[in-house]
């Protein structure tokens, strides 16, 4: 692929009120970044010292390319910092979590003290089921308070959690359960979405067939009256909690012990189980929540992600709780019961820091300004974006209509693999629509060519991170060779897989993926995963999948399908194939269009050239096709 190209870089510059920077935890980028460069070890050590450790580390960083260890020898438990530190101090009555259900009258609030107690009880309940340090526990839950309690309970006892987003189907869940060898699954009977119920438990029932590692399924019952537990494996969430002891000491964890596995799509059919560890991840997410998102004690913070994605892990749970924030969570989608629901919540709860996705912003643009204008959004102080490029039109709208021309926008670039935010403008810095910003203090990033030479401003290339950082993934579950590839593709750098370009000020603009990953509504979908789901249908001989630009979701999926002999193309078969993908991978991976074809462009070695399909689809030059088979 041609990665060196010229990009037009002009952009309007927005200057937030200087008071933002003056009052921020971080201060100005130049000074903060220089302080980091002057002494990186001291920089990270200072951040780690703001947290409590059972035993101090012996060495901040040990780098044995491509393996890094951070806070070596340090002992901690992340939940001690997220819970005990606040619940046993002056903040014990501070609100930790405000949960809103789909209908505006269901609300639940937990103070730090209450959350601490619930987590300890559920942690003991897990222990009673036989879960011990190092065991994998898979969570497949709707977005309720119990989800967060269960996650923290795993971390409390040193169990490795693997959260699977509730929008995934049975096949996707099955693969993830098997790969992580989950011993216990935690789920609920149902989830709610747009007034409909989603039968989570029956999807789990399907997914655990042929998953011999699974010993117990914990079910949170939400429907009333609810069905009886039907197998010996199943236990009731609240029953086991009621039977458990109230006090649970945090398990002493080594800084490098695993905290969780989170699956993300890769370029092959099998998803990658990204492994994060306790110490570095805690420091990285705490640091960015406090210093990048500038979280203050008085803030009401709302990140609209789901715990099933890395954004939920890092910026609903671990970072904000470690920083002692008041966190709003909501099971609601942006447009149900109407497109004013989120603005209503912001007004009612006085949300000050709001973190969402470009897809949501573009969806609101479509509904029109009159919706947000009905509500008072004056409480907002900082607004953020994550998951895909925030295009200039969406930036401008977000800034004007939601931020009232006043709030700094943080367009944060990062990944499941990076664990923490890496590139953004800091609060109060000049902002350039279309550009994410500069690497935050602590991160050394650049745009380079295939050989790793730094590209000058205006020349597109690959985004790399040149030095390790505390919250980086440590390996990929069962596939360390896939991990090593990130650090060995271009020199000794970490290759993110994103195309980017920088300007004269070092601001970085993201231009999309350089591999076969499609980013739909900020969610990472591997073309290979969708292709194998299609091929598993009896009518499909071969399939190729591409991402097409989509005005709201950023990208959508188009599939090209070759049918087996004996099957006729037709509308019903298309619907059937889409349904088949939906059932195996879930609604997020559903193709929006299917085209039946008689052949696919391939290289002489038999690899499908998706680039050619994409170019054809979009009417652009396919580039070098010399390897194309006749
Ligand atoms: O392509 C980049 C895009 O999302 C990818 C990471 O996806 P995932 O691991 O699912 O994590 C998403 C949430 C952190 C990146 O490789 N991406 C994420 N944020 C941005 C972005 N692209 C441009 N601008 C962003 N702010």
Short mmCIF file of N, CA and C in Angstrom, two decimals, residues 449-533:
data_model
loop_
_atom_site.label_atom_id
_atom_site.label_comp_id
_atom_site.label_asym_id
_atom_site.label_seq_id
_atom_site.Cartn_x
_atom_site.Cartn_y
_atom_site.Cartn_z
N UNK A 449 7.70 6.70 7.69
CA UNK A 449 7.51 5.88 6.50
C UNK A 449 7.75 4.41 6.88
N UNK A 450 7.68 3.53 5.88
CA UNK A 450 7.78 2.09 6.19
C UNK A 450 9.11 1.69 6.83
N UNK A 451 10.13 2.52 6.56
CA UNK A 451 11.44 2.21 7.16
C UNK A 451 11.59 2.81 8.55
N UNK A 452 10.61 3.60 8.94
CA UNK A 452 10.68 4.18 10.28
C UNK A 452 11.29 5.57 10.30
N UNK A 453 11.55 6.15 9.10
CA UNK A 453 12.07 7.52 9.08
C UNK A 453 10.92 8.49 9.32
N UNK A 454 11.21 9.50 10.10
CA UNK A 454 10.18 10.49 10.43
C UNK A 454 9.73 11.22 9.16
N UNK A 455 8.45 11.27 8.92
CA UNK A 455 7.94 12.00 7.76
C UNK A 455 7.80 13.47 8.09
N UNK A 456 8.16 14.33 7.13
CA UNK A 456 7.99 15.77 7.40
C UNK A 456 6.51 16.13 7.47
N UNK A 457 6.18 17.30 8.02
CA UNK A 457 4.80 17.74 8.06
C UNK A 457 4.16 17.69 6.67
N UNK A 458 2.92 17.25 6.60
CA UNK A 458 2.20 17.23 5.33
C UNK A 458 2.36 15.94 4.57
N UNK A 459 3.29 15.08 4.98
CA UNK A 459 3.46 13.79 4.30
C UNK A 459 2.88 12.69 5.19
N UNK A 460 1.86 12.04 4.66
CA UNK A 460 1.18 10.99 5.43
C UNK A 460 2.08 9.79 5.64
N UNK A 461 1.80 9.02 6.68
CA UNK A 461 2.58 7.83 6.95
C UNK A 461 1.93 7.02 8.05
N UNK A 462 2.74 6.24 8.74
CA UNK A 462 2.19 5.37 9.78
C UNK A 462 2.47 5.95 11.16
N UNK A 463 1.51 5.83 12.01
CA UNK A 463 1.67 6.34 13.37
C UNK A 463 2.42 5.31 14.18
N UNK A 464 3.48 5.74 14.82
CA UNK A 464 4.22 4.83 15.72
C UNK A 464 4.40 5.49 17.08
N UNK A 465 4.58 4.64 18.09
CA UNK A 465 4.95 5.13 19.43
C UNK A 465 6.37 4.61 19.65
N UNK A 466 7.26 5.50 20.03
CA UNK A 466 8.68 5.13 20.01
C UNK A 466 9.19 4.53 21.30
N UNK A 467 8.50 4.77 22.39
CA UNK A 467 8.95 4.26 23.69
C UNK A 467 7.77 3.62 24.41
N UNK A 468 8.02 2.63 25.26
CA UNK A 468 6.91 2.03 26.00
C UNK A 468 6.27 3.01 27.00
N UNK A 469 5.06 2.71 27.39
CA UNK A 469 4.33 3.55 28.36
C UNK A 469 3.63 2.60 29.33
N UNK A 470 3.28 3.08 30.53
CA UNK A 470 2.85 2.15 31.59
C UNK A 470 1.63 1.30 31.25
N UNK A 471 0.62 1.88 30.58
CA UNK A 471 -0.63 1.14 30.37
C UNK A 471 -0.63 0.32 29.08
N UNK A 472 0.53 0.14 28.46
CA UNK A 472 0.55 -0.65 27.22
C UNK A 472 0.18 -2.10 27.49
N UNK A 473 -0.40 -2.76 26.50
CA UNK A 473 -0.69 -4.19 26.66
C UNK A 473 0.63 -4.93 26.87
N UNK A 474 0.55 -6.07 27.57
CA UNK A 474 1.77 -6.83 27.83
C UNK A 474 1.92 -8.01 26.88
N UNK A 475 0.80 -8.56 26.45
CA UNK A 475 0.85 -9.67 25.49
C UNK A 475 -0.54 -9.84 24.89
N UNK A 476 -0.66 -10.81 23.97
CA UNK A 476 -1.97 -11.21 23.47
C UNK A 476 -2.18 -12.64 23.92
N UNK A 477 -3.29 -12.86 24.60
CA UNK A 477 -3.60 -14.15 25.20
C UNK A 477 -3.36 -15.29 24.22
N UNK A 478 -2.55 -16.23 24.58
CA UNK A 478 -2.24 -17.43 23.77
C UNK A 478 -1.52 -17.13 22.45
N UNK A 479 -1.22 -15.88 22.16
CA UNK A 479 -0.59 -15.54 20.88
C UNK A 479 0.45 -14.45 21.06
N UNK A 480 1.51 -14.78 21.76
CA UNK A 480 2.51 -13.75 22.00
C UNK A 480 3.16 -13.27 20.70
N UNK A 481 3.17 -14.15 19.68
CA UNK A 481 3.79 -13.73 18.41
C UNK A 481 3.00 -12.58 17.79
N UNK A 482 1.70 -12.56 18.03
CA UNK A 482 0.89 -11.45 17.50
C UNK A 482 1.24 -10.17 18.26
N UNK A 483 1.56 -10.31 19.53
CA UNK A 483 1.99 -9.14 20.32
C UNK A 483 3.31 -8.59 19.76
N UNK A 484 4.27 -9.50 19.55
CA UNK A 484 5.61 -9.05 19.14
C UNK A 484 5.57 -8.28 17.82
N UNK A 485 4.61 -8.66 16.98
CA UNK A 485 4.50 -8.02 15.67
C UNK A 485 4.28 -6.50 15.79
N UNK A 486 3.56 -6.09 16.81
CA UNK A 486 3.32 -4.65 16.99
C UNK A 486 4.63 -3.88 17.15
N UNK A 487 5.62 -4.55 17.78
CA UNK A 487 6.86 -3.86 18.12
C UNK A 487 8.00 -4.18 17.16
N UNK A 488 7.73 -5.00 16.14
CA UNK A 488 8.84 -5.39 15.27
C UNK A 488 8.56 -5.10 13.80
N UNK A 489 7.42 -4.51 13.49
CA UNK A 489 7.07 -4.25 12.10
C UNK A 489 7.88 -3.08 11.55
N UNK A 490 8.00 -2.02 12.33
CA UNK A 490 8.78 -0.85 11.90
C UNK A 490 9.83 -0.56 12.97
N UNK A 491 11.08 -0.76 12.61
CA UNK A 491 12.19 -0.61 13.56
C UNK A 491 11.82 -1.26 14.89
N UNK A 492 12.12 -0.54 15.98
CA UNK A 492 11.77 -1.10 17.30
C UNK A 492 10.57 -0.36 17.86
N UNK A 493 9.80 0.24 16.97
CA UNK A 493 8.68 1.05 17.43
C UNK A 493 7.40 0.22 17.58
N UNK A 494 6.45 0.79 18.30
CA UNK A 494 5.11 0.21 18.37
C UNK A 494 4.32 0.75 17.18
N UNK A 495 3.84 -0.13 16.31
CA UNK A 495 3.06 0.30 15.15
C UNK A 495 1.58 0.15 15.46
N UNK A 496 0.87 1.26 15.38
CA UNK A 496 -0.53 1.26 15.81
C UNK A 496 -1.48 0.74 14.73
N UNK A 497 -1.02 0.77 13.45
CA UNK A 497 -1.93 0.36 12.37
C UNK A 497 -2.77 1.50 11.84
N UNK A 498 -2.46 2.73 12.25
CA UNK A 498 -3.23 3.89 11.78
C UNK A 498 -2.39 4.73 10.82
N UNK A 499 -3.07 5.26 9.81
CA UNK A 499 -2.43 6.23 8.92
C UNK A 499 -2.64 7.62 9.52
N UNK A 500 -1.59 8.44 9.41
CA UNK A 500 -1.69 9.76 10.04
C UNK A 500 -0.78 10.74 9.33
N UNK A 501 -0.93 12.01 9.68
CA UNK A 501 -0.05 13.05 9.14
C UNK A 501 0.07 14.12 10.22
N UNK A 502 1.24 14.77 10.27
CA UNK A 502 1.36 15.84 11.28
C UNK A 502 1.56 17.19 10.58
N UNK A 503 1.30 18.26 11.32
CA UNK A 503 1.52 19.59 10.74
C UNK A 503 2.75 20.23 11.38
N UNK A 504 2.98 21.48 11.05
CA UNK A 504 4.21 22.15 11.53
C UNK A 504 4.28 22.25 13.06
N UNK A 505 3.14 22.27 13.70
CA UNK A 505 3.13 22.36 15.17
C UNK A 505 3.17 20.99 15.83
N UNK A 506 3.25 19.94 15.03
CA UNK A 506 3.27 18.59 15.61
C UNK A 506 1.87 18.04 15.91
N UNK A 507 0.85 18.74 15.47
CA UNK A 507 -0.51 18.22 15.65
C UNK A 507 -0.72 17.06 14.69
N UNK A 508 -1.36 16.00 15.17
CA UNK A 508 -1.52 14.79 14.35
C UNK A 508 -2.96 14.63 13.90
N UNK A 509 -3.11 14.36 12.59
CA UNK A 509 -4.43 14.10 12.02
C UNK A 509 -4.48 12.61 11.69
N UNK A 510 -5.57 11.95 12.05
CA UNK A 510 -5.71 10.52 11.74
C UNK A 510 -6.53 10.32 10.48
N UNK A 511 -6.05 9.38 9.65
CA UNK A 511 -6.66 9.23 8.33
C UNK A 511 -7.30 7.86 8.13
N UNK A 512 -7.33 7.05 9.17
CA UNK A 512 -7.96 5.72 9.04
C UNK A 512 -6.94 4.62 9.27
N UNK A 513 -7.39 3.38 9.14
CA UNK A 513 -6.53 2.24 9.41
C UNK A 513 -5.69 1.90 8.19
N UNK A 514 -4.55 1.27 8.43
CA UNK A 514 -3.72 0.83 7.31
C UNK A 514 -3.91 -0.66 7.07
N UNK A 515 -4.76 -1.30 7.88
CA UNK A 515 -4.94 -2.75 7.72
C UNK A 515 -6.42 -3.08 7.50
N UNK A 516 -6.76 -4.34 7.63
CA UNK A 516 -8.13 -4.76 7.33
C UNK A 516 -9.04 -4.68 8.55
N UNK A 517 -8.98 -3.57 9.22
CA UNK A 517 -9.88 -3.34 10.35
C UNK A 517 -10.87 -2.26 9.92
N UNK A 518 -12.13 -2.51 10.20
CA UNK A 518 -13.15 -1.50 9.88
C UNK A 518 -13.59 -0.90 11.21
N UNK A 519 -13.66 0.43 11.25
CA UNK A 519 -14.10 1.06 12.50
C UNK A 519 -15.54 1.53 12.28
N UNK A 520 -16.48 0.80 12.88
CA UNK A 520 -17.89 1.14 12.73
C UNK A 520 -18.38 1.72 14.04
N UNK A 521 -18.90 2.92 13.98
CA UNK A 521 -19.38 3.61 15.19
C UNK A 521 -18.34 3.49 16.31
N UNK A 522 -17.07 3.62 15.93
CA UNK A 522 -16.00 3.58 16.92
C UNK A 522 -15.67 2.17 17.39
N UNK A 523 -16.27 1.16 16.80
CA UNK A 523 -15.97 -0.21 17.21
C UNK A 523 -15.21 -0.93 16.11
N UNK A 524 -14.21 -1.61 16.60
CA UNK A 524 -13.27 -2.28 15.77
C UNK A 524 -13.78 -3.62 15.24
N UNK A 525 -13.96 -3.75 13.93
CA UNK A 525 -14.44 -5.03 13.40
C UNK A 525 -13.42 -5.51 12.37
N UNK A 526 -12.96 -6.73 12.50
CA UNK A 526 -12.00 -7.27 11.53
C UNK A 526 -12.76 -7.83 10.33
N UNK A 527 -12.28 -7.46 9.12
CA UNK A 527 -12.95 -7.99 7.93
C UNK A 527 -12.96 -9.51 7.97
N UNK A 528 -11.87 -10.10 8.46
CA UNK A 528 -11.75 -11.56 8.45
C UNK A 528 -12.81 -12.24 9.31
N UNK A 529 -13.16 -11.58 10.41
CA UNK A 529 -14.15 -12.18 11.30
C UNK A 529 -15.52 -12.23 10.62
N UNK A 530 -15.86 -11.15 9.93
CA UNK A 530 -17.15 -11.11 9.23
C UNK A 530 -17.13 -12.10 8.07
N UNK A 531 -15.99 -12.16 7.38
CA UNK A 531 -15.89 -13.09 6.26
C UNK A 531 -16.06 -14.53 6.73
N UNK A 532 -15.45 -14.88 7.86
CA UNK A 532 -15.61 -16.28 8.28
C UNK A 532 -17.03 -16.55 8.76
N UNK A 533 -17.69 -15.54 9.31
CA UNK A 533 -19.10 -15.75 9.69
C UNK A 533 -19.94 -16.00 8.43
#
